[in-house]
Coordinates of C-alpha atoms in Angstrom, one line a residue:
M690 CA 119.8 286.5 98.2
S691 CA 122.8 288.7 97.3
T692 CA 125.7 288.0 98.1
Q693 CA 125.7 290.4 101.3
V694 CA 124.4 287.9 103.1
L695 CA 127.5 285.6 103.0
S696 CA 130.7 286.7 105.6
R697 CA 134.1 287.3 104.1
K698 CA 135.1 283.6 105.1
E699 CA 132.0 282.2 102.9
K700 CA 133.1 284.5 100.1
R701 CA 137.0 283.4 99.9
A702 CA 135.7 280.3 100.1
I703 CA 133.3 280.0 97.9
A704 CA 135.8 281.7 95.2
A705 CA 138.7 279.6 96.0
R706 CA 136.3 276.4 95.7
G707 CA 134.6 277.9 91.9
A708 CA 137.2 276.7 89.4
K709 CA 136.1 272.8 91.2
L710 CA 132.3 273.9 91.1
Y711 CA 132.5 276.1 88.0
G712 CA 135.1 276.6 85.9
V713 CA 135.9 279.8 87.6
G714 CA 137.3 281.8 90.5
G715 CA 136.6 285.3 91.6
D716 CA 133.9 287.6 91.4
A717 CA 132.4 285.8 88.7
A718 CA 131.9 281.9 90.9
L719 CA 130.4 283.6 93.8
A720 CA 128.0 285.3 90.7
I721 CA 126.9 282.1 89.2
H722 CA 127.1 280.5 93.3
Q723 CA 124.3 283.4 94.1
A724 CA 122.5 283.5 90.8
Y725 CA 121.9 279.4 91.6
Q726 CA 120.0 280.4 94.9
L727 CA 118.2 282.8 93.4
I728 CA 116.8 280.0 91.0
K729 CA 115.7 277.8 93.0
A730 CA 114.5 280.6 95.0
D731 CA 113.1 281.8 91.8
Q732 CA 113.5 285.1 91.5
L733 CA 113.8 284.5 87.7
P734 CA 115.0 288.3 86.8
E735 CA 118.0 288.5 89.7
A736 CA 119.5 285.9 88.9
C737 CA 119.7 286.4 84.5
Q738 CA 121.0 290.5 85.7
L739 CA 123.9 287.9 87.9
V740 CA 125.1 285.9 84.1
V741 CA 124.4 288.1 81.8
P742 CA 127.6 290.3 82.3
L743 CA 129.3 286.2 81.8
T744 CA 128.6 285.0 78.6
R745 CA 130.1 287.8 77.1
S746 CA 133.0 287.9 79.7
I747 CA 133.3 283.9 79.4
P748 CA 130.8 282.5 77.1
D749 CA 132.9 279.3 77.0
N750 CA 131.9 278.5 80.2
P751 CA 128.3 276.7 80.5
H752 CA 127.1 278.0 83.8
P753 CA 125.3 281.3 82.5
W754 CA 124.1 280.0 80.3
V755 CA 123.1 276.6 82.2
I756 CA 121.4 279.8 85.1
L757 CA 119.8 281.5 81.9
G758 CA 117.9 277.7 80.2
M759 CA 116.6 277.4 84.0
A760 CA 115.1 280.2 84.1
A761 CA 114.4 280.1 80.1
L762 CA 112.4 276.8 81.2
K763 CA 110.6 277.9 84.8
R764 CA 109.4 280.2 82.3
R765 CA 107.8 277.7 80.0
E766 CA 109.7 279.0 77.4
A767 CA 110.9 276.2 75.0
Q768 CA 112.8 277.2 72.3
T769 CA 114.6 280.1 74.6
S770 CA 115.6 277.4 77.3
K771 CA 116.6 274.4 74.0
A772 CA 119.0 277.4 73.3
F773 CA 120.7 278.1 76.1
F774 CA 121.6 274.9 76.4
A775 CA 122.6 274.0 73.1
K776 CA 125.0 276.6 73.9
A777 CA 126.2 275.2 76.5
E778 CA 126.6 272.0 75.4
E779 CA 128.8 273.2 73.0
S780 CA 131.4 274.0 76.5
A781 CA 130.5 271.2 78.3
P782 CA 128.8 268.2 76.3
K783 CA 128.2 266.0 79.3
L784 CA 127.3 268.2 82.9
M785 CA 124.3 266.5 83.5
E786 CA 123.1 270.5 84.4
V787 CA 123.4 270.5 81.1
L788 CA 121.8 267.1 79.5
T789 CA 118.6 267.7 82.3
G790 CA 118.1 271.0 80.7
L791 CA 118.2 269.7 77.0
A792 CA 116.4 267.5 77.4
K793 CA 112.9 269.5 79.3
S794 CA 114.3 272.7 76.9
H795 CA 113.5 268.8 73.6
F796 CA 110.0 267.7 75.9
L797 CA 108.0 270.9 75.9
C798 CA 108.9 271.3 72.3
G799 CA 107.8 268.6 71.6
E800 CA 110.3 267.1 70.0
P801 CA 110.3 262.9 71.5
E802 CA 113.4 261.2 70.5
P803 CA 115.7 264.0 71.6
T804 CA 113.8 263.8 74.7
L805 CA 114.6 260.7 75.2
K806 CA 118.4 260.7 73.9
Y807 CA 118.8 263.4 76.4
M808 CA 116.7 261.9 79.3
A809 CA 118.6 258.4 79.7
A810 CA 122.1 260.4 78.8
A811 CA 120.9 262.6 82.2
F812 CA 120.5 260.2 84.4
Q813 CA 123.7 258.2 83.3
A814 CA 125.6 261.4 83.9
G815 CA 124.2 261.8 87.4
N816 CA 120.2 262.9 87.6
R817 CA 118.3 261.4 90.3
E818 CA 114.8 263.6 89.3
V819 CA 112.3 260.8 90.2
P820 CA 109.5 263.2 88.6
M821 CA 112.1 262.9 85.2
M822 CA 112.3 259.5 85.8
K823 CA 108.4 258.4 85.9
L824 CA 108.2 260.3 82.8
Y825 CA 111.0 258.8 80.3
L826 CA 109.4 255.5 81.8
S827 CA 105.9 257.2 80.0
L828 CA 107.3 258.1 76.4
M829 CA 109.6 254.7 76.6
S830 CA 106.4 252.9 76.7
K831 CA 104.1 255.1 74.2
A832 CA 107.8 254.4 71.7
A833 CA 107.7 250.7 72.9
R834 CA 110.6 250.8 74.2
V835 CA 110.2 249.8 78.1
P836 CA 112.6 246.9 78.3
R837 CA 115.7 250.3 77.4
A838 CA 114.1 252.5 79.6
V839 CA 114.6 250.1 81.9
E840 CA 118.1 249.3 81.4
V841 CA 118.9 252.9 81.8
L842 CA 117.3 253.4 85.2
G843 CA 117.6 249.9 87.0
P844 CA 119.9 250.4 88.7
I845 CA 118.7 253.8 89.3
A846 CA 116.0 252.7 90.9
E847 CA 117.5 250.0 92.5
K848 CA 119.9 252.3 94.5
I849 CA 117.6 254.5 95.4
D850 CA 114.1 252.7 96.9
D851 CA 111.6 254.6 95.9
P852 CA 108.4 252.6 95.6
E853 CA 106.6 254.1 93.3
L854 CA 109.0 254.4 91.1
T855 CA 109.7 251.1 92.0
L856 CA 106.2 249.8 91.2
E857 CA 105.6 251.9 87.9
I858 CA 108.9 249.8 86.4
G859 CA 106.7 246.5 87.8
T860 CA 104.4 247.5 86.1
Q861 CA 106.1 248.7 82.5
L862 CA 107.4 245.9 82.4
A863 CA 104.3 243.7 82.8
E864 CA 103.1 244.8 80.1
T865 CA 105.5 244.6 77.6
E866 CA 105.5 241.5 74.6
D867 CA 108.7 240.0 76.3
G868 CA 108.8 242.3 80.0
K869 CA 106.7 239.7 82.3
S870 CA 109.1 237.7 84.0
A871 CA 111.6 240.6 84.1
S872 CA 109.4 242.6 85.7
V873 CA 108.9 240.8 89.2
K874 CA 111.9 241.8 90.5
W875 CA 110.4 245.3 90.4
L876 CA 107.1 244.2 91.7
E877 CA 108.4 242.3 94.5
R878 CA 110.6 244.6 95.6
G879 CA 107.8 247.3 95.7
Y880 CA 105.4 245.2 97.8
E881 CA 108.7 245.3 100.1
L882 CA 109.0 248.7 99.7
S883 CA 104.7 249.1 100.8
P884 CA 103.5 246.2 102.0
G885 CA 100.5 248.0 103.5
T886 CA 99.8 250.2 100.1
D887 CA 97.1 248.6 98.0
Q888 CA 99.4 249.0 95.2
G889 CA 101.9 247.0 97.2
K890 CA 99.4 244.4 97.6
M891 CA 98.7 244.0 94.8
A892 CA 102.6 244.2 93.4
R893 CA 102.7 241.0 95.3
L894 CA 100.2 239.4 93.9
S895 CA 101.0 240.1 89.8
A896 CA 104.3 239.1 90.6
L897 CA 103.6 235.5 91.6
F898 CA 101.4 235.6 88.8
H899 CA 103.7 236.4 86.5
A900 CA 106.7 234.6 87.4
G901 CA 104.3 231.6 87.0
R902 CA 103.3 230.7 90.9
M903 CA 99.8 230.1 89.9
V904 CA 98.8 228.3 92.8
E905 CA 100.3 231.0 95.4
A906 CA 98.3 233.7 92.7
E907 CA 95.6 232.0 93.6
E908 CA 95.2 232.1 96.6
W909 CA 96.7 235.8 97.1
A910 CA 93.3 236.6 94.7
R911 CA 91.1 234.6 97.1
E912 CA 92.5 236.7 100.8
L913 CA 92.4 240.1 99.0
L914 CA 89.1 239.3 97.6
A915 CA 88.4 238.4 101.2
G916 CA 89.0 241.8 102.3
E917 CA 88.2 245.9 101.8
F918 CA 90.4 246.3 98.7
S919 CA 90.2 249.4 96.4
A920 CA 91.1 247.1 92.9
R921 CA 88.7 244.2 93.5
D922 CA 87.7 243.9 89.6
V923 CA 91.5 244.1 88.6
V924 CA 92.6 241.2 91.3
M925 CA 89.3 239.3 90.5
V926 CA 90.8 239.0 86.5
I927 CA 93.7 237.8 87.9
L928 CA 92.5 234.8 89.7
L929 CA 90.6 234.4 86.6
G930 CA 94.1 234.7 84.6
A931 CA 95.4 231.8 87.9
L932 CA 92.4 229.9 86.6
R933 CA 93.3 229.3 83.1
F934 CA 97.7 228.9 83.6
Q935 CA 96.1 225.9 85.8
S936 CA 93.2 224.4 83.0
R937 CA 90.4 225.4 85.6
H938 CA 87.9 226.3 82.7
Q939 CA 85.0 225.4 84.5
E940 CA 85.6 226.7 87.5
L941 CA 86.9 229.9 85.4
I942 CA 84.1 230.0 82.8
E943 CA 81.6 230.2 85.9
A944 CA 84.1 232.7 88.3
A945 CA 84.0 234.9 84.8
E946 CA 80.2 235.0 85.0
G947 CA 79.0 234.5 88.9
Y948 CA 81.1 237.7 89.1
E949 CA 79.4 241.7 89.5
F950 CA 82.4 244.1 87.5
T951 CA 82.3 247.4 88.0
D952 CA 84.7 248.4 86.0
P953 CA 84.1 247.7 82.4
A954 CA 87.7 247.2 81.1
S955 CA 87.9 244.6 84.1
Y956 CA 84.9 242.9 82.3
A957 CA 86.6 243.0 78.8
R958 CA 89.8 241.7 80.7
S959 CA 87.4 238.9 81.7
R960 CA 85.7 238.0 79.2
A961 CA 88.7 236.8 76.7
F962 CA 90.1 235.0 79.7
A963 CA 86.2 233.3 79.3
A964 CA 86.9 233.0 75.0
N965 CA 90.3 230.8 76.6
A966 CA 88.2 228.9 78.4
Y967 CA 85.8 228.0 75.5
L968 CA 88.6 227.2 73.2
D969 CA 91.0 225.4 75.7
A970 CA 87.1 223.1 75.7
G971 CA 87.1 223.5 71.9
D972 CA 84.0 225.6 72.1
Y973 CA 85.0 227.5 69.3
A974 CA 81.5 229.4 68.8
E975 CA 81.4 230.4 72.8
A976 CA 84.6 231.5 72.5
R977 CA 84.1 233.9 69.1
H978 CA 81.0 235.4 71.7
A979 CA 83.3 236.1 74.6
Y980 CA 86.0 238.0 72.7
L981 CA 83.0 239.8 71.0
E982 CA 82.2 240.7 73.9
A983 CA 84.9 241.7 75.3
M984 CA 86.0 244.5 72.5
H985 CA 82.5 245.2 72.3
M986 CA 82.9 246.4 76.0
V987 CA 85.5 248.6 76.0
A988 CA 86.6 249.2 72.3
E989 CA 90.0 250.8 72.9
L990 CA 91.7 247.7 74.4
E991 CA 93.9 246.6 71.8
E992 CA 94.3 242.7 73.7
P993 CA 91.5 241.4 72.7
A994 CA 91.1 242.4 69.3
R995 CA 94.5 241.1 68.6
A996 CA 93.1 237.2 70.7
Y997 CA 90.5 237.5 68.5
G998 CA 92.4 238.1 65.0
T999 CA 94.6 236.0 65.4
F1000 CA 91.5 233.7 66.8
C1001 CA 89.7 234.2 63.4
F1002 CA 93.0 233.7 61.2
S1003 CA 93.6 229.7 62.9
L1004 CA 90.6 229.0 61.4
G1005 CA 91.9 230.5 58.3
D1006 CA 89.3 233.2 58.5
Y1007 CA 91.2 236.8 57.6
E1008 CA 88.6 238.6 56.7
E1009 CA 87.1 238.8 59.9
G1010 CA 90.4 238.7 61.5
V1011 CA 93.1 241.5 59.7
P1012 CA 91.4 243.9 60.3
N1013 CA 91.0 243.0 64.0
Y1014 CA 94.2 242.1 64.4
F1015 CA 95.3 246.1 63.0
R1016 CA 94.0 247.5 66.5
R1017 CA 96.7 245.2 68.8
H1018 CA 98.1 248.0 69.1
T1019 CA 98.1 251.6 70.9
P1020 CA 96.6 254.6 68.9
N1021 CA 99.7 256.2 69.9
Y1022 CA 102.3 253.3 68.4
R1023 CA 99.8 253.9 65.5
A1024 CA 100.3 257.5 64.7
T1025 CA 104.4 257.0 64.1
V1026 CA 103.5 254.0 62.4
P1027 CA 99.5 253.4 60.6
A1028 CA 98.1 250.2 59.6
E1029 CA 97.9 252.1 56.1
N1030 CA 101.5 251.8 56.1
S1031 CA 101.8 248.7 55.0
E1032 CA 98.1 249.2 52.0
K1033 CA 99.5 248.3 48.3
E1034 CA 99.4 251.6 46.8
N1035 CA 102.0 252.8 49.9
L1036 CA 104.0 249.9 49.8
M1037 CA 104.4 249.9 45.5
A1038 CA 105.3 254.4 46.3
Q1039 CA 108.1 253.8 48.0
D1040 CA 111.3 253.7 46.9
R1041 CA 112.8 252.4 51.5
I1042 CA 110.2 250.4 53.2
L1043 CA 111.3 249.9 57.1
L1044 CA 110.2 247.0 58.4
I1045 CA 109.5 247.0 62.6
G1046 CA 110.0 244.6 64.5
E1047 CA 107.2 243.5 66.6
Q1048 CA 106.3 240.6 69.0
G1049 CA 109.2 237.8 70.6
I1050 CA 111.7 236.3 68.6
G1051 CA 110.1 233.6 67.9
D1052 CA 107.0 235.5 66.2
Q1053 CA 109.3 238.2 64.4
L1054 CA 110.8 235.0 62.6
A1055 CA 107.4 233.6 61.3
L1056 CA 106.3 236.6 60.6
L1057 CA 109.5 237.7 58.5
A1058 CA 108.4 235.0 56.6
L1059 CA 106.0 237.4 55.2
T1060 CA 108.4 239.3 53.8
R1061 CA 108.5 236.9 50.0
V1062 CA 104.6 238.3 49.1
L1063 CA 105.3 242.1 50.2
P1064 CA 104.2 243.9 47.0
V1065 CA 107.0 246.5 46.6
K1066 CA 108.1 248.3 43.4
E1067 CA 112.0 246.9 41.6
G1068 CA 114.4 248.6 44.0
C1069 CA 112.6 249.5 46.4
E1070 CA 115.0 248.5 50.2
V1071 CA 113.1 246.7 52.6
I1072 CA 114.9 247.2 56.0
F1073 CA 114.2 245.4 58.6
A1074 CA 114.2 247.0 62.3
A1075 CA 115.1 244.1 64.2
D1076 CA 116.0 243.4 68.2
P1077 CA 119.7 244.1 68.1
R1078 CA 120.4 240.5 68.8
Q1079 CA 119.3 239.3 65.3
V1080 CA 121.1 240.8 63.3
D1081 CA 124.0 239.1 63.2
M1082 CA 121.7 235.7 62.6
L1083 CA 119.7 237.4 60.6
D1084 CA 123.3 238.4 57.9
G1085 CA 123.3 237.1 55.2
N1086 CA 119.3 235.8 55.0
A1087 CA 117.9 234.8 52.1
L1088 CA 115.2 236.9 51.8
G1089 CA 116.6 240.0 50.6
L1090 CA 116.7 242.3 53.5
K1091 CA 118.7 245.2 55.1
V1092 CA 119.0 244.3 58.9
V1093 CA 119.1 247.4 61.8
A1094 CA 119.1 247.1 65.1
K1095 CA 116.2 248.9 66.4
D1096 CA 117.9 251.8 68.9
E1097 CA 119.9 252.9 65.2
L1098 CA 117.0 254.2 64.2
G1099 CA 117.8 258.2 63.9
V1100 CA 121.0 257.6 64.4
T1101 CA 122.6 255.1 61.4
I1102 CA 119.4 254.7 59.7
E1103 CA 117.1 258.4 59.2
T1104 CA 114.2 258.4 60.6
P1105 CA 111.8 256.8 57.8
A1106 CA 109.1 259.1 56.3
K1107 CA 105.6 259.4 55.7
G1108 CA 104.5 256.2 54.5
Q1109 CA 107.9 254.3 54.8
A1110 CA 107.6 252.6 57.9
V1111 CA 105.1 249.4 58.9
A1112 CA 105.3 247.2 61.5
L1113 CA 105.6 243.5 61.1
G1114 CA 102.8 241.7 61.8
D1115 CA 100.8 243.9 59.5
L1116 CA 102.1 242.3 56.6
V1117 CA 99.6 239.4 57.8
R1118 CA 97.2 241.5 55.4
F1119 CA 98.7 239.9 52.2
I1120 CA 98.6 235.9 53.6
P1121 CA 95.1 235.6 51.9
D1122 CA 96.6 236.5 48.5
H1123 CA 99.2 234.2 47.8
P1124 CA 99.3 229.7 48.5
A1125 CA 101.3 229.2 51.1
A1126 CA 103.9 228.4 49.3
A1127 CA 105.1 231.5 48.5
R1128 CA 106.0 232.0 51.8
R1129 CA 108.3 228.8 52.3
G1130 CA 111.7 227.7 52.8
S1131 CA 115.1 228.5 54.8
Y1132 CA 115.5 231.8 54.7
L1133 CA 118.7 232.2 57.9
R1134 CA 122.0 231.5 57.1
P1135 CA 124.6 230.7 59.9
D1136 CA 128.1 230.7 59.1
P1137 CA 129.2 227.2 57.4
R1138 CA 132.1 226.4 59.3
K1139 CA 130.9 227.7 62.0
V1140 CA 128.1 225.3 61.4
R1141 CA 130.3 222.1 60.5
E1142 CA 132.7 223.1 63.8
I1143 CA 129.5 222.7 66.3
R1144 CA 129.0 218.9 64.7
Q1145 CA 132.6 217.6 64.8
R1146 CA 132.5 218.7 68.2
Y1147 CA 129.5 217.5 69.2
A1148 CA 129.9 214.3 67.9
A1149 CA 133.2 213.8 69.4
L1150 CA 131.7 213.9 73.1
A1151 CA 128.5 211.3 72.3
G1152 CA 131.2 209.2 70.3
D1153 CA 127.4 206.2 69.1
R1154 CA 125.8 207.6 71.5
P1155 CA 122.5 209.5 69.2
I1156 CA 122.3 213.2 69.5
F1157 CA 119.7 215.5 70.9
G1158 CA 118.8 218.9 70.7
M1159 CA 116.1 219.9 73.8
A1160 CA 114.4 222.9 74.3
W1161 CA 111.6 222.3 76.9
A1162 CA 111.0 225.7 77.5
A1163 CA 108.9 229.5 77.2
R1164 CA 110.0 231.4 79.8
S1165 CA 107.7 234.1 80.0
L1166 CA 103.9 234.0 81.4
I1167 CA 102.7 233.3 77.2
G1168 CA 104.2 230.9 77.0
Y1169 CA 103.5 229.3 80.7
L1170 CA 100.9 226.5 79.1
R1171 CA 103.4 225.3 76.3
S1172 CA 106.1 224.9 78.7
V1173 CA 107.2 221.2 79.7
P1174 CA 108.9 219.3 82.8
L1175 CA 112.5 218.1 81.4
E1176 CA 112.5 215.7 83.4
E1177 CA 109.0 214.6 81.8
M1178 CA 110.2 215.3 77.8
V1179 CA 113.9 213.7 78.6
Q1180 CA 111.0 209.9 79.3
L1181 CA 110.7 210.0 75.4
L1182 CA 114.7 209.2 74.5
P1183 CA 116.5 206.3 74.1
E1184 CA 118.8 205.4 76.0
R1185 CA 121.9 206.9 76.8
A1186 CA 121.2 209.4 74.2
F1187 CA 123.6 212.8 74.5
V1188 CA 121.2 215.4 75.0
V1189 CA 122.0 218.9 74.1
N1190 CA 121.2 221.9 76.0
L1191 CA 118.8 224.7 73.2
Q1192 CA 117.1 225.8 75.9
Y1193 CA 117.3 229.4 76.7
G1194 CA 117.8 230.4 80.7
R1195 CA 119.4 229.0 83.5
T1196 CA 119.0 225.4 83.7
D1197 CA 120.9 223.7 85.9
E1198 CA 118.3 223.0 89.0
E1199 CA 115.6 221.3 85.6
I1200 CA 118.8 219.2 84.2
A1201 CA 119.7 217.9 87.1
A1202 CA 116.0 217.0 88.3
A1203 CA 115.8 215.3 84.1
Q1204 CA 119.2 213.6 85.7
A1205 CA 117.6 212.7 88.1
V1206 CA 114.5 210.5 86.3
R1207 CA 116.8 209.5 83.6
P1208 CA 121.1 208.9 85.4
D1209 CA 121.5 207.0 81.7
L1210 CA 122.2 210.0 79.5
E1211 CA 124.9 213.0 79.2
F1212 CA 123.7 216.0 79.6
Y1213 CA 125.9 219.3 78.1
T1214 CA 125.4 223.2 78.4
D1215 CA 126.9 224.4 75.5
P1216 CA 130.2 226.9 77.2
E1217 CA 131.2 228.4 73.5
I1218 CA 126.7 230.0 72.8
D1219 CA 124.2 232.0 75.3
Q1220 CA 121.6 231.4 73.3
M1221 CA 120.1 234.5 74.9
S1222 CA 122.7 236.5 73.8
D1223 CA 123.9 235.1 71.0
L1224 CA 120.9 233.8 68.7
A1225 CA 123.9 233.8 65.6
S1226 CA 126.1 231.5 67.3
F1227 CA 122.4 229.7 69.0
A1228 CA 121.1 229.1 65.1
A1229 CA 124.5 227.7 63.9
Q1230 CA 124.3 224.5 66.6
C1231 CA 120.3 224.1 66.0
A1232 CA 121.5 223.7 61.9
A1233 CA 124.5 221.5 63.4
V1234 CA 122.6 218.9 65.7
E1235 CA 120.5 216.6 63.8
R1236 CA 117.7 215.5 65.7
V1237 CA 115.8 218.5 67.9
V1238 CA 112.8 218.2 70.5
T1239 CA 111.4 221.1 71.5
I1240 CA 108.5 223.5 72.9
D1241 CA 106.8 225.7 70.2
N1242 CA 109.9 228.2 71.5
T1243 CA 112.6 230.1 69.7
T1244 CA 113.9 227.0 69.2
A1245 CA 111.0 225.4 67.5
H1246 CA 111.5 229.3 64.8
V1247 CA 114.7 229.2 64.8
C1248 CA 114.8 225.2 62.7
G1249 CA 111.9 227.1 61.0
A1250 CA 114.1 229.3 59.8
L1251 CA 116.6 227.2 59.1
G1252 CA 114.7 225.3 57.3
H1253 CA 116.0 221.9 59.9
P1254 CA 114.0 218.9 58.2
E1255 CA 114.1 216.9 61.7
T1256 CA 112.6 219.2 64.2
H1257 CA 109.6 217.6 66.6
V1258 CA 107.9 220.0 68.6
L1259 CA 105.3 219.4 70.9
V1260 CA 102.0 221.8 70.4
P1261 CA 99.5 222.7 72.9
T1262 CA 95.5 223.1 71.8
G1263 CA 93.1 225.0 72.3
S1264 CA 94.0 228.9 72.9
E1265 CA 97.7 228.0 73.7
C1266 CA 98.0 227.0 69.6
M1267 CA 100.1 229.7 68.0
W1268 CA 97.8 230.3 64.5
Y1269 CA 99.9 230.1 62.3
W1270 CA 100.0 225.9 63.2
G1271 CA 96.8 225.7 62.8
R1272 CA 94.5 223.1 64.3
E1273 CA 95.4 219.6 63.1
A1274 CA 98.2 219.5 59.6
E1275 CA 101.2 217.4 61.2
I1276 CA 104.0 218.7 59.4
D1277 CA 104.2 223.0 60.1
P1278 CA 101.9 224.5 57.1
W1279 CA 103.9 227.5 57.8
Y1280 CA 107.5 226.9 57.2
G1281 CA 106.6 223.2 55.3
V1282 CA 109.2 221.4 57.7
L1283 CA 108.9 220.7 61.4
T1284 CA 106.7 218.3 62.3
L1285 CA 104.1 218.9 64.8
H1286 CA 102.5 216.4 68.0
R1287 CA 99.1 218.6 69.2
Q1288 CA 97.8 217.7 72.0
Q1289 CA 94.5 216.7 72.3
R1290 CA 92.6 217.3 74.8
A1291 CA 94.1 220.8 76.9
G1292 CA 97.1 220.5 79.3
D1293 CA 97.2 216.9 79.2
W1294 CA 100.7 215.9 77.1
S1295 CA 100.2 211.5 76.9
A1296 CA 99.0 211.3 73.0
P1297 CA 102.1 213.6 71.8
F1298 CA 104.4 212.7 74.2
E1299 CA 103.7 208.6 73.0
A1300 CA 104.3 209.9 68.7
L1301 CA 107.2 211.8 70.4
R1302 CA 108.4 207.8 72.1
K1303 CA 108.4 206.6 69.6
V1304 CA 110.0 208.6 66.5
C1305 CA 112.5 208.9 69.1
A1306 CA 113.0 205.3 69.5
A1307 CA 113.3 205.1 65.0

């Protein structure tokens, strides 16, 4: 294409609009316009010839530099393209084409952090390239930052209706520790956009499963298995999961052993589900065998190794458990945060340690207690890279930790040097070296004035009625069997009790159902506290309530870290009993302060309910 093919009228229009389009008018605007067209047509030398003179005559205009950068990108000249786009950034730091070019240039240079930074900025500036969005999601997944990626891409994906992107967002969220619930809307939408495809049908099955609709998930899985479906092994694994979450242990074992898998990874996952079923039935020997079989079938799968590691921990076998638990992360993660960084010799050689938070908020609160036995030299600065919501809650902590938000790494906190980054969970290796008392003791320090104000406010509202704080649900799939319907839990409370809602998430329907069965109770949801976004206020709220009744969720761990003396926790048995609670103790062996009311049989809350009813009546 050349400027000669344009009519005089078209040339005048481009020249007139040049100031708005390109920040310059006249012949320069025509040259820039033509160069962009030549770039699209892959006529790179011609495009460069047009704009090189402009880099001298209008050096502060970003477009000639952008065009040169685009040409270099097409030639895969990474450093050259980065230099041209950096020049354009000097005069137009928010221009979408500049941000996009910098993202792609840094990617070609193998520089992940700048790549992710500029990709996010490009999307916010208006970039709608679906392939780049998928690449961003993939890179953020490797960096274990999928929820942040979805914050950036979600508003865009909701508008462009691309089924592959929508399904990829849902799939990536479903594979994260805390994203399974959030994945449901994306998987459902993916099915709506492509209901006739196998990928769409699988998305619907995953959505039902992660939404906890296990009966429907089972029905849909059986329907898919009855027809011609490509990913039959994956469907079978989800069917086994649906049976597990319905506590149909024997059916699960029979189904797993009666199906012929062709995919080794799916077979390994089926053995892990079988191990859960054996654990729920109290058969530890068969559970161990199933875990080992799952790990040996596909050595690179992280989840079976992690599950086996925590199984060993629950039995006090750290020698066997630690090396397997250390396999819980992908090779990409371990390339950045190696397991060897947590070895005593390395820790003692550092002046600065950066602990990287992992898993959910409750697990992190439990694992933070291990910093008390962290072997570091005198004067070593220990920094915890936390979920942003934890920063204020951990302010003034008694562990001596400096706390920063994880997404501030490389921004306000410099990227850790080699040997300084340590995964928080890797501190489990020090458990056998110390008595349990060495890690115990409260460490959260909520604002005492806030605690006092909340306590006085609740006392005024309750009058002479007993006050109970209650939490009843773990909203993620992993907490499905640890949750208890509120309408059942409130049957444990004495007459006329004043119930403070400590449950995160939407609770209106659950409270209405509980109110219907116990009209004598008053339920109070504090409008000044949002447990999801303001964990500092939530910790103060827990400290202000004299008696707490909760399932094993974040509330239990907040109370443990507070050293709350009147917290009663409903704990499941079998595979759903978290390893740090042990198998038998009534006073929790981790914090040393919580009273545990344990199931005697998986799925049956009658025994702990009866014990807790007596406590609540006292």
